[in-house]
Amino acid sequence: MAAEALRRKKRTTKGMEASERGTSKTRERKITTDRSKNGPNAMPLPKDLQGALKLKWAPYAGRNLSYFLAVMHLRETYGKLYQKLLGVRFSYLFVEGNGGQWQMYRSPSESERLEAYVQKRCADADYVQNVLDQNDENYAQYRRHAKEYLDRDFKKATPRELADALEAHRQSLLQMASSISCSIIFAGALARRLQQTLPETAVMMMALPLHETLPLEEETRFWELVDKIQQAGAKNVAEAGLNIELKDAISGHFHAFCWLDAYENDATWTRTAFNQRLAEALALPAGKKLAEMEKHHHELEKQIEKTARTHHVDPVALNQFRLAMYHRILGESLLGLGNYATHGLFTAIAKALHLPRNQIKWFSDMELLAALRGDISAERHLEKLPARQKHYLVALGETNVHTYDGSDADEILTQLDIEKPPVAADITEVKGVSAYPGKVSGIARVVNHVGELDKVKAGDILVTLNTTPTFILAMKRSAAIVTDEGGITCHAAIVSRELGIPCIIGTKSGTRLIQDGSHIEVDATKGTVTKLE
């Protein structure tokens, strides 16, 4: 029995290493003296990655995601599930981690190949509907999974039970993550297909989710809560707390939505901050705010109806386009729910493996599963974390996913032809694409990572790389939004459109060219940001 257990352990460990190439021998290499691109001493790339050297690369999406999700996402979602859901996949992808920052790199030619394939397939309404139906199913299943884990107590679970729970979470998360990624590609492809026969302004006009998204739902329910408190005659949060019905309503709203900005991190909502938000809202007429929101939504729907009628847009194609955008926002929002629901699971895993709770997601899913099953030592992997936390690279090849930590990540990246960012300059105007019209002026708050979101105060102008659910509360406080990345179906464009916030996307270098704290004017109708003296 002991001999068989040892053989089983060796087989498992060997299989895990094969699925995450680059985690053993490559990490033992020393930094070479010649680190120039493809120099004589450059670290050799695995055979299934060598084609990446022939391509040009560009930053695609900056996020605040964990190593745990990065490895799993590339290996399973991009490596396998893309092919299953869309019928095509990227040949190569790279994700770089620097401390808490996460950056994906895509080859423009690879993106064009994949987008062209999906766009062509979108001519088949059945293909489109099948993908949308699968997304609906994946999101519904993930909601059920999250509710189950919210109600579950993992404190007394054995390591084997925790491994089973983690495996079930992994499978549900991967299906949902594939739907998120595919929704992003899908919404863009459907938009470009409409643009073949319609003006871009017309497509922009119709680019509103088919259903109320979670950020808009929270905003509506919030102002209904404020209106309820005002109708009851309470003048402040303290007075509202003395009324049992109002107290329960306040608590109910907090717990129903406190995960909304969690994304793949811990939820940042606190009762103190929420009460402050309530206090500020109570100084405003909630009934008027709700009427304005209803009017804004009604006007958007009328514009869509008029535009579709004017340009003879097929109702089925329009509804599928709008449903894809709803999925685009829903999926990223639900990621926060799942992360919130599994907090207890990962806390129990950390305790079972004698690991610090804040280190647990610096391990890959395979490393955690193997440690819980007794196939590897968690302590041995803990020794690798300092280099990984400083810098890591996850690379999707044609057949495998490869991971590199520390200096090895540096060496691989130096061999790639990555587009260099523009040099910051003293400029007076930045141009982008209008996502939602409006003209405002205010103080620019340049947010380079989520840890800086608190500096965005009411009436400020949010300037950032792109937005995710973590940005929602800061977006709601902002007078306008300016992003480096994005098209008409990006997160910032969709949310700003729903909430009626002037927004400019695709400036490419706004975060580098706009100074934090400067006084700027955003003309989102023209797509320009002007520095004011």
Coordinates of C-alpha atoms in Angstrom, one line a residue:
M1 CA 0.0 0.0 0.0
A2 CA 2.8 2.4 0.9
A3 CA 4.6 1.7 -2.3
E4 CA 1.5 2.3 -4.4
A5 CA 0.8 5.6 -2.6
L6 CA 4.3 6.7 -3.4
R7 CA 3.9 5.8 -7.1
R8 CA 0.5 7.6 -7.1
K9 CA 2.2 10.7 -5.5
K10 CA 5.0 10.7 -8.1
R11 CA 2.5 10.4 -11.0
T12 CA 0.3 13.3 -9.6
T13 CA 3.3 15.6 -9.1
K14 CA 4.7 14.8 -12.5
G15 CA 1.3 15.5 -14.1
M16 CA 1.0 18.8 -12.3
E17 CA 4.5 19.9 -13.4
A18 CA 3.6 19.0 -17.0
S19 CA 0.5 21.2 -16.9
E20 CA 2.5 24.2 -15.6
R21 CA 5.7 24.1 -17.6
G22 CA 8.5 26.3 -16.5
T23 CA 7.9 25.8 -12.8
S24 CA 10.9 23.6 -12.2
K25 CA 14.1 23.6 -14.3
T26 CA 13.6 27.0 -15.9
R27 CA 13.4 28.7 -12.6
E28 CA 16.8 27.4 -11.6
R29 CA 18.5 29.3 -14.5
K30 CA 20.6 32.3 -13.6
I31 CA 20.2 35.6 -15.3
T32 CA 22.4 35.7 -18.4
T33 CA 24.7 38.5 -19.2
D34 CA 23.2 39.1 -22.6
R35 CA 19.4 39.7 -22.1
S36 CA 18.9 41.3 -25.5
K37 CA 16.0 40.0 -27.6
N38 CA 17.0 36.6 -29.0
G39 CA 20.6 37.1 -27.9
P40 CA 23.0 34.2 -27.9
N41 CA 22.4 33.6 -24.1
A42 CA 18.6 34.2 -24.2
M43 CA 16.6 31.6 -22.3
P44 CA 15.2 29.2 -24.9
L45 CA 11.4 29.1 -25.2
P46 CA 9.5 25.8 -25.2
K47 CA 8.7 24.6 -28.7
D48 CA 5.0 25.5 -28.5
L49 CA 5.9 29.1 -27.6
Q50 CA 8.6 29.8 -30.2
G51 CA 6.0 31.1 -32.7
A52 CA 5.3 34.0 -30.3
L53 CA 8.7 35.4 -31.1
K54 CA 7.6 36.2 -34.7
L55 CA 4.6 38.3 -33.5
K56 CA 4.3 41.8 -32.2
W57 CA 2.7 42.2 -28.8
A58 CA 0.7 45.0 -27.1
P59 CA -0.7 45.5 -23.6
Y60 CA -4.4 44.5 -23.7
A61 CA -6.0 44.5 -20.3
G62 CA -4.7 45.7 -17.0
R63 CA -6.5 44.0 -14.1
N64 CA -6.1 43.4 -10.4
L65 CA -6.3 39.6 -10.5
S66 CA -4.6 36.9 -8.5
Y67 CA -2.0 34.4 -9.6
F68 CA -4.5 31.7 -8.7
L69 CA -6.9 32.9 -11.4
A70 CA -4.2 33.9 -13.9
V71 CA -2.8 30.4 -14.3
M72 CA -6.2 28.7 -14.3
H73 CA -7.6 31.3 -16.7
L74 CA -5.0 30.8 -19.4
R75 CA -4.7 27.1 -19.0
E76 CA -8.4 26.3 -19.0
T77 CA -10.4 29.2 -20.3
Y78 CA -8.2 30.4 -23.1
G79 CA -6.5 27.1 -23.7
K80 CA -9.6 24.9 -23.9
L81 CA -13.0 26.5 -23.2
Y82 CA -12.6 29.2 -25.9
Q83 CA -12.4 26.5 -28.5
K84 CA -15.4 24.7 -27.1
L85 CA -17.6 27.8 -26.7
L86 CA -16.6 30.0 -29.7
G87 CA -14.9 27.4 -32.0
V88 CA -11.5 29.2 -32.0
R89 CA -8.7 30.1 -29.5
F90 CA -5.6 32.2 -29.3
S91 CA -2.4 30.4 -30.2
Y92 CA -0.4 32.4 -27.7
L93 CA -1.1 34.7 -24.8
F94 CA 0.9 36.2 -21.9
V95 CA 0.0 37.4 -18.5
E96 CA 2.5 39.3 -16.4
G97 CA 2.2 40.0 -12.7
N98 CA 4.2 42.7 -10.9
G99 CA 3.3 42.8 -7.3
G100 CA -0.4 43.3 -7.2
Q101 CA -0.7 44.4 -10.8
W102 CA -1.8 42.1 -13.6
Q103 CA -1.2 42.8 -17.3
M104 CA -2.3 40.7 -20.3
Y105 CA -0.4 40.9 -23.6
R106 CA -2.1 40.0 -26.9
S107 CA -0.7 40.0 -30.4
P108 CA -2.8 42.4 -32.6
S109 CA -2.6 39.9 -35.4
E110 CA -3.9 37.1 -33.1
S111 CA -6.7 39.3 -31.9
E112 CA -7.7 40.2 -35.5
R113 CA -7.6 36.5 -36.5
L114 CA -9.9 35.5 -33.7
E115 CA -12.2 38.5 -34.0
A116 CA -12.6 38.0 -37.8
Y117 CA -13.5 34.3 -37.2
V118 CA -16.2 35.2 -34.6
Q119 CA -17.5 38.1 -36.7
K120 CA -17.9 35.9 -39.7
R121 CA -19.7 33.2 -37.5
C122 CA -22.0 35.9 -36.2
A123 CA -23.8 36.0 -39.5
D124 CA -25.4 32.7 -38.3
A125 CA -28.1 33.7 -35.8
D126 CA -28.3 30.2 -34.4
Y127 CA -24.6 30.3 -33.6
V128 CA -25.0 33.6 -31.8
Q129 CA -28.0 32.3 -29.9
N130 CA -26.2 29.1 -28.9
V131 CA -23.4 31.1 -27.4
L132 CA -25.8 33.4 -25.6
D133 CA -27.8 30.5 -24.2
Q134 CA -24.6 28.8 -23.0
N135 CA -23.6 32.1 -21.3
D136 CA -27.0 32.3 -19.6
E137 CA -26.7 28.8 -18.3
N138 CA -23.1 29.3 -17.0
Y139 CA -24.1 32.5 -15.2
A140 CA -27.2 30.9 -13.6
Q141 CA -25.2 27.9 -12.5
Y142 CA -22.5 30.2 -11.0
R143 CA -25.2 32.1 -9.0
R144 CA -26.4 28.8 -7.6
H145 CA -22.9 27.8 -6.8
A146 CA -22.1 31.1 -5.0
K147 CA -25.3 30.8 -2.9
E148 CA -24.4 27.3 -1.9
Y149 CA -20.9 28.3 -0.8
L150 CA -22.2 31.4 1.1
D151 CA -24.4 29.1 3.2
R152 CA -21.7 26.5 3.8
D153 CA -19.4 26.3 6.8
F154 CA -15.9 25.0 5.9
K155 CA -14.3 25.4 9.4
K156 CA -14.5 21.7 10.2
A157 CA -13.9 20.4 6.7
T158 CA -11.0 17.9 6.2
P159 CA -8.2 18.6 3.7
R160 CA -9.8 16.1 1.3
E161 CA -13.2 17.7 1.7
L162 CA -11.6 21.1 1.1
A163 CA -9.9 19.7 -2.1
D164 CA -13.3 18.5 -3.3
A165 CA -14.9 21.9 -2.6
L166 CA -12.1 23.7 -4.3
E167 CA -12.4 21.4 -7.4
A168 CA -16.1 22.1 -7.6
H169 CA -15.5 25.8 -7.3
R170 CA -12.8 25.7 -9.9
Q171 CA -15.1 24.0 -12.4
S172 CA -17.9 26.4 -11.9
L173 CA -15.5 29.4 -12.0
L174 CA -13.9 28.3 -15.2
Q175 CA -17.3 27.9 -17.0
M176 CA -18.2 31.4 -15.9
A177 CA -14.8 32.9 -16.7
S178 CA -15.1 31.5 -20.2
S179 CA -18.4 33.1 -20.6
I180 CA -17.0 36.5 -19.4
S181 CA -14.1 36.4 -21.9
C182 CA -16.2 35.2 -24.7
S183 CA -18.9 37.9 -24.0
I184 CA -16.2 40.5 -24.4
I185 CA -15.1 39.1 -27.7
F186 CA -18.7 38.4 -28.7
A187 CA -20.1 41.9 -28.0
G188 CA -17.2 43.5 -29.9
A189 CA -17.8 41.1 -32.9
L190 CA -21.5 41.8 -33.0
A191 CA -20.8 45.6 -32.8
R192 CA -18.4 45.4 -35.7
R193 CA -20.8 43.3 -37.7
L194 CA -23.5 46.0 -37.3
Q195 CA -20.9 48.7 -38.3
Q196 CA -20.5 47.0 -41.7
T197 CA -23.9 48.4 -42.6
L198 CA -24.5 51.1 -40.0
P199 CA -22.7 54.3 -39.1
E200 CA -20.6 53.9 -35.9
T201 CA -22.7 56.6 -34.2
A202 CA -25.8 54.5 -34.8
V203 CA -24.2 51.4 -33.3
M204 CA -23.0 53.5 -30.3
M205 CA -26.6 54.8 -29.9
M206 CA -27.9 51.2 -29.6
A207 CA -25.1 49.9 -27.4
L208 CA -27.2 49.5 -24.2
P209 CA -27.6 46.2 -22.3
L210 CA -30.9 44.5 -23.0
H211 CA -31.6 44.1 -19.2
E212 CA -30.7 46.2 -16.2
T213 CA -27.2 45.4 -15.2
L214 CA -26.1 44.9 -11.5
P215 CA -24.4 48.3 -11.2
L216 CA -27.6 50.0 -12.4
E217 CA -29.8 47.7 -10.3
E218 CA -27.8 48.6 -7.1
E219 CA -28.0 52.4 -8.0
T220 CA -31.7 52.2 -8.4
R221 CA -32.3 50.1 -5.2
F222 CA -30.0 52.5 -3.3
W223 CA -32.0 55.6 -4.2
E224 CA -35.2 53.7 -3.5
L225 CA -33.8 53.0 0.0
V226 CA -32.9 56.7 0.4
D227 CA -36.5 57.6 -0.7
K228 CA -37.9 55.2 1.8
I229 CA -35.9 56.7 4.6
Q230 CA -36.9 60.2 3.6
Q231 CA -40.6 59.2 3.3
A232 CA -40.4 57.9 6.9
G233 CA -39.2 61.3 8.1
A234 CA -35.8 60.2 9.2
K235 CA -33.3 63.1 8.9
N236 CA -30.1 61.0 9.1
V237 CA -28.7 57.5 9.2
A238 CA -28.8 57.4 13.0
E239 CA -32.5 58.2 13.1
A240 CA -33.2 55.6 10.4
G241 CA -31.4 53.1 12.6
L242 CA -33.9 53.6 15.4
N243 CA -36.7 52.3 13.0
I244 CA -36.5 48.5 12.9
E245 CA -38.0 48.4 9.3
L246 CA -35.5 51.0 8.0
K247 CA -32.6 49.4 9.9
D248 CA -33.4 46.0 8.3
A249 CA -33.8 47.7 4.8
I250 CA -30.3 49.4 5.2
S251 CA -28.7 46.1 6.3
G252 CA -30.5 44.2 3.6
H253 CA -29.2 46.5 0.8
F254 CA -25.6 46.3 2.2
H255 CA -25.5 42.5 2.3
A256 CA -27.3 42.2 -1.1
F257 CA -24.7 44.3 -2.9
C258 CA -21.5 44.5 -0.7
W259 CA -19.7 42.1 -3.0
L260 CA -20.4 44.1 -6.2
D261 CA -16.9 45.7 -6.4
A262 CA -15.1 42.6 -5.1
Y263 CA -14.1 41.4 -8.6
E264 CA -11.3 38.9 -7.7
N265 CA -10.3 40.7 -4.5
D266 CA -11.8 41.1 -1.0
A267 CA -15.0 43.2 -1.0
T268 CA -14.2 46.8 -0.2
W269 CA -17.6 47.9 1.1
T270 CA -17.7 48.7 4.8
R271 CA -20.7 49.7 6.9
T272 CA -18.9 53.0 7.8
A273 CA -18.4 53.9 4.1
F274 CA -21.9 52.8 3.2
N275 CA -23.4 54.9 6.0
Q276 CA -21.4 57.9 4.7
R277 CA -22.8 57.3 1.2
L278 CA -26.3 57.2 2.7
A279 CA -25.7 60.3 4.7
E280 CA -24.6 62.3 1.6
A281 CA -27.6 60.9 -0.4
L282 CA -30.1 61.9 2.3
A283 CA -29.1 65.6 1.7
L284 CA -30.6 65.2 -1.8
P285 CA -34.2 64.7 -3.0
A286 CA -34.3 60.9 -3.7
G287 CA -37.7 61.1 -5.5
K288 CA -36.2 63.6 -8.0
K289 CA -33.1 61.4 -8.5
L290 CA -35.2 58.3 -9.2
A291 CA -37.4 60.3 -11.7
E292 CA -34.2 61.5 -13.5
M293 CA -32.9 57.9 -13.7
E294 CA -36.2 56.7 -15.1
K295 CA -36.3 59.5 -17.6
H296 CA -32.7 58.8 -18.7
H297 CA -33.4 55.1 -19.3
H298 CA -36.7 55.9 -21.2
E299 CA -34.9 58.4 -23.4
L300 CA -32.1 55.8 -24.2
E301 CA -34.7 53.2 -25.1
K302 CA -36.5 55.7 -27.4
Q303 CA -33.2 56.6 -29.1
I304 CA -32.5 52.9 -29.7
E305 CA -36.0 52.4 -31.1
K306 CA -35.7 55.4 -33.4
T307 CA -32.2 54.4 -34.6
A308 CA -33.2 50.8 -35.3
R309 CA -36.2 52.0 -37.3
T310 CA -34.3 54.6 -39.3
H311 CA -31.6 52.1 -40.3
H312 CA -33.9 49.0 -40.6
V313 CA -32.0 47.0 -38.0
D314 CA -33.1 43.4 -37.7
P315 CA -34.8 43.1 -34.3
V316 CA -33.2 39.7 -33.6
A317 CA -29.7 41.0 -34.4
L318 CA -30.3 44.0 -32.2
N319 CA -31.5 42.0 -29.2
Q320 CA -28.6 39.6 -29.5
F321 CA -26.2 42.5 -29.6
R322 CA -27.7 44.1 -26.5
L323 CA -27.9 40.7 -24.7
A324 CA -24.2 40.2 -25.3
M325 CA -23.5 43.5 -23.7
Y326 CA -25.6 42.6 -20.7
H327 CA -23.6 39.4 -20.4
R328 CA -20.4 41.4 -20.7
I329 CA -21.2 43.3 -17.4
L330 CA -23.1 40.5 -15.6
G331 CA -20.2 38.1 -15.8
E332 CA -17.6 40.5 -14.4
S333 CA -20.0 41.5 -11.6
L334 CA -20.7 37.9 -10.7
L335 CA -17.0 37.2 -10.4
G336 CA -17.2 39.4 -7.3
L337 CA -20.1 37.4 -5.9
G338 CA -18.1 34.1 -6.3
N339 CA -15.1 35.6 -4.6
Y340 CA -17.1 36.9 -1.7
A341 CA -18.9 33.5 -1.4
T342 CA -15.7 31.5 -1.3
H343 CA -13.9 33.7 1.3
G344 CA -14.6 31.0 4.0
L345 CA -13.4 28.2 1.7
F346 CA -10.0 29.9 1.1
T347 CA -9.7 30.8 4.8
A348 CA -10.2 27.1 5.7
I349 CA -7.7 26.0 3.0
A350 CA -5.1 28.4 4.4
K351 CA -5.6 27.1 7.9
A352 CA -5.4 23.5 6.8
L353 CA -2.2 24.1 4.9
H354 CA -0.7 26.3 7.7
L355 CA -0.4 29.2 5.2
P356 CA -1.0 32.9 5.8
R357 CA -4.5 33.8 4.5
N358 CA -3.1 36.7 2.4
Q359 CA -0.7 34.3 0.6
I360 CA -3.2 31.7 -0.5
K361 CA -4.0 33.0 -4.0
W362 CA -0.3 33.2 -4.8
F363 CA -0.6 29.5 -5.3
S364 CA -2.1 28.0 -8.5
D365 CA -5.2 25.9 -8.4
M366 CA -3.1 22.8 -9.1
E367 CA -0.7 23.5 -6.4
L368 CA -3.4 24.0 -3.8
L369 CA -5.3 20.8 -4.9
A370 CA -2.1 18.8 -4.7
A371 CA -1.2 20.2 -1.3
L372 CA -4.6 19.4 0.1
R373 CA -4.5 15.9 -1.2
G374 CA -1.1 15.4 0.3
D375 CA 0.7 15.0 -3.0
I376 CA 3.1 18.0 -2.5
S377 CA 4.3 20.0 0.4
A378 CA 2.8 23.5 0.7
E379 CA 5.9 24.6 2.6
R380 CA 8.1 23.8 -0.4
H381 CA 5.9 26.0 -2.7
L382 CA 5.9 28.8 -0.1
E383 CA 9.6 29.2 -0.6
K384 CA 8.9 30.2 -4.2
L385 CA 6.5 33.0 -3.4
P386 CA 8.9 35.9 -2.9
A387 CA 10.1 35.6 -6.5
R388 CA 6.6 35.1 -7.8
Q389 CA 5.2 38.0 -5.8
K390 CA 7.9 40.3 -7.2
H391 CA 7.4 39.2 -10.8
Y392 CA 5.7 36.3 -12.7
L393 CA 4.8 35.4 -16.2
V394 CA 2.1 32.9 -17.4
A395 CA 2.4 32.0 -21.0
L396 CA -0.2 30.2 -23.1
G397 CA 1.4 28.2 -25.9
E398 CA 0.0 26.1 -28.7
T399 CA -0.2 23.0 -26.5
N400 CA 0.7 23.9 -22.9
V401 CA 0.7 26.7 -20.3
H402 CA 4.1 27.7 -18.9
T403 CA 4.8 29.6 -15.7
Y404 CA 7.9 31.6 -14.8
D405 CA 8.8 33.4 -11.6
G406 CA 11.3 36.2 -10.8
S407 CA 14.2 36.7 -13.1
D408 CA 13.0 34.0 -15.5
A409 CA 9.9 36.1 -16.2
D410 CA 12.2 39.0 -17.0
E411 CA 14.2 37.0 -19.4
I412 CA 11.2 35.7 -21.3
L413 CA 9.6 39.1 -21.7
T414 CA 12.8 40.6 -23.1
Q415 CA 12.5 38.3 -26.0
L416 CA 9.0 39.5 -27.0
D417 CA 8.5 42.4 -29.4
I418 CA 6.2 44.4 -27.0
E419 CA 4.9 47.8 -28.0
K420 CA 6.5 50.6 -26.0
P421 CA 4.1 53.1 -24.3
P422 CA 4.3 56.7 -25.4
V423 CA 6.6 59.0 -23.5
A424 CA 4.8 61.4 -21.2
A425 CA 4.7 65.0 -22.6
D426 CA 3.4 68.4 -21.7
I427 CA 0.3 68.5 -23.7
T428 CA -2.9 70.5 -23.7
E429 CA -5.3 68.1 -25.3
V430 CA -5.9 64.3 -25.4
K431 CA -8.3 62.7 -27.9
G432 CA -10.4 59.5 -27.6
V433 CA -13.7 58.1 -28.6
S434 CA -17.0 59.3 -27.1
A435 CA -18.8 56.6 -25.2
Y436 CA -21.5 58.8 -23.7
P437 CA -21.8 62.6 -24.5
G438 CA -21.6 65.5 -22.1
K439 CA -19.2 68.3 -21.2
V440 CA -17.8 68.9 -17.7
S441 CA -14.7 70.2 -16.0
G442 CA -13.1 69.1 -12.8
I443 CA -10.0 67.8 -11.1
A444 CA -8.3 64.8 -12.8
R445 CA -7.7 61.8 -10.6
V446 CA -5.4 59.4 -12.3
V447 CA -5.9 55.9 -10.9
N448 CA -3.1 53.5 -11.9
H449 CA -4.3 50.7 -9.6
V450 CA -7.4 49.9 -7.4
G451 CA -5.5 51.0 -4.2
E452 CA -5.9 54.6 -5.5
L453 CA -9.7 54.6 -6.0
D454 CA -10.4 56.3 -2.7
K455 CA -8.8 59.5 -3.9
V456 CA -11.7 59.9 -6.4
K457 CA -14.1 62.3 -4.7
A458 CA -17.6 63.4 -5.8
G459 CA -17.3 65.6 -8.9
D460 CA -13.7 64.5 -9.8
I461 CA -12.8 63.1 -13.2
L462 CA -11.7 59.5 -13.2
V463 CA -8.7 58.9 -15.5
T464 CA -7.6 55.2 -15.7
L465 CA -6.4 52.4 -17.9
N466 CA -9.8 50.7 -18.0
T467 CA -12.6 49.9 -15.5
T468 CA -13.8 46.8 -13.8
P469 CA -16.5 46.2 -11.1
T470 CA -14.0 47.3 -8.5
F471 CA -14.3 50.8 -10.0
I472 CA -18.1 51.0 -9.7
L473 CA -18.4 53.2 -6.6
A474 CA -15.7 55.5 -7.9
M475 CA -17.4 55.7 -11.2
K476 CA -20.6 56.7 -9.6
R477 CA -18.8 59.5 -7.7
S478 CA -17.2 60.8 -10.9
A479 CA -18.3 63.7 -13.0
A480 CA -16.7 62.1 -16.1
I481 CA -14.6 59.0 -17.0
V482 CA -11.6 58.8 -19.3
T483 CA -9.9 55.5 -20.1
D484 CA -6.8 54.5 -22.1
E485 CA -8.4 51.3 -23.4
G486 CA -11.7 50.2 -24.7
G487 CA -14.2 50.3 -27.5
I488 CA -18.0 51.0 -27.5
T489 CA -18.7 47.7 -25.8
C490 CA -16.1 48.0 -23.0
H491 CA -17.0 48.1 -19.3
A492 CA -16.5 51.8 -18.9
A493 CA -18.6 52.6 -22.0
I494 CA -21.6 50.4 -21.0
V495 CA -21.7 51.5 -17.4
S496 CA -21.3 55.2 -18.1
R497 CA -24.1 54.9 -20.7
E498 CA -26.5 53.3 -18.2
L499 CA -25.7 55.8 -15.5
G500 CA -25.5 58.9 -17.7
I501 CA -21.9 59.8 -17.0
P502 CA -19.9 61.6 -19.7
C503 CA -17.2 59.1 -20.9
I504 CA -14.3 59.1 -23.3
I505 CA -12.6 55.7 -24.1
G506 CA -9.6 54.6 -26.1
T507 CA -7.3 57.6 -25.5
K508 CA -4.4 55.1 -25.5
S509 CA -2.2 57.3 -23.2
G510 CA -4.5 59.4 -21.1
T511 CA -3.1 58.1 -17.8
R512 CA 0.4 59.1 -18.9
L513 CA -0.5 62.5 -20.5
I514 CA -3.0 63.8 -18.0
Q515 CA -1.5 64.9 -14.7
D516 CA -3.1 63.8 -11.4
G517 CA -4.7 66.8 -9.7
S518 CA -4.8 68.9 -12.8
H519 CA -7.9 70.9 -13.8
I520 CA -9.3 69.5 -17.0
E521 CA -12.3 69.8 -19.3
V522 CA -13.9 66.7 -20.7
D523 CA -16.0 67.2 -23.9
A524 CA -17.3 63.6 -24.3
T525 CA -19.4 64.7 -27.2
K526 CA -16.3 65.5 -29.2
G527 CA -14.0 63.0 -27.5
T528 CA -11.5 65.5 -26.2
V529 CA -9.9 66.2 -22.9
T530 CA -8.4 69.7 -22.5
K531 CA -6.0 71.0 -19.9
L532 CA -7.3 74.1 -18.2
E533 CA -5.0 76.8 -16.8

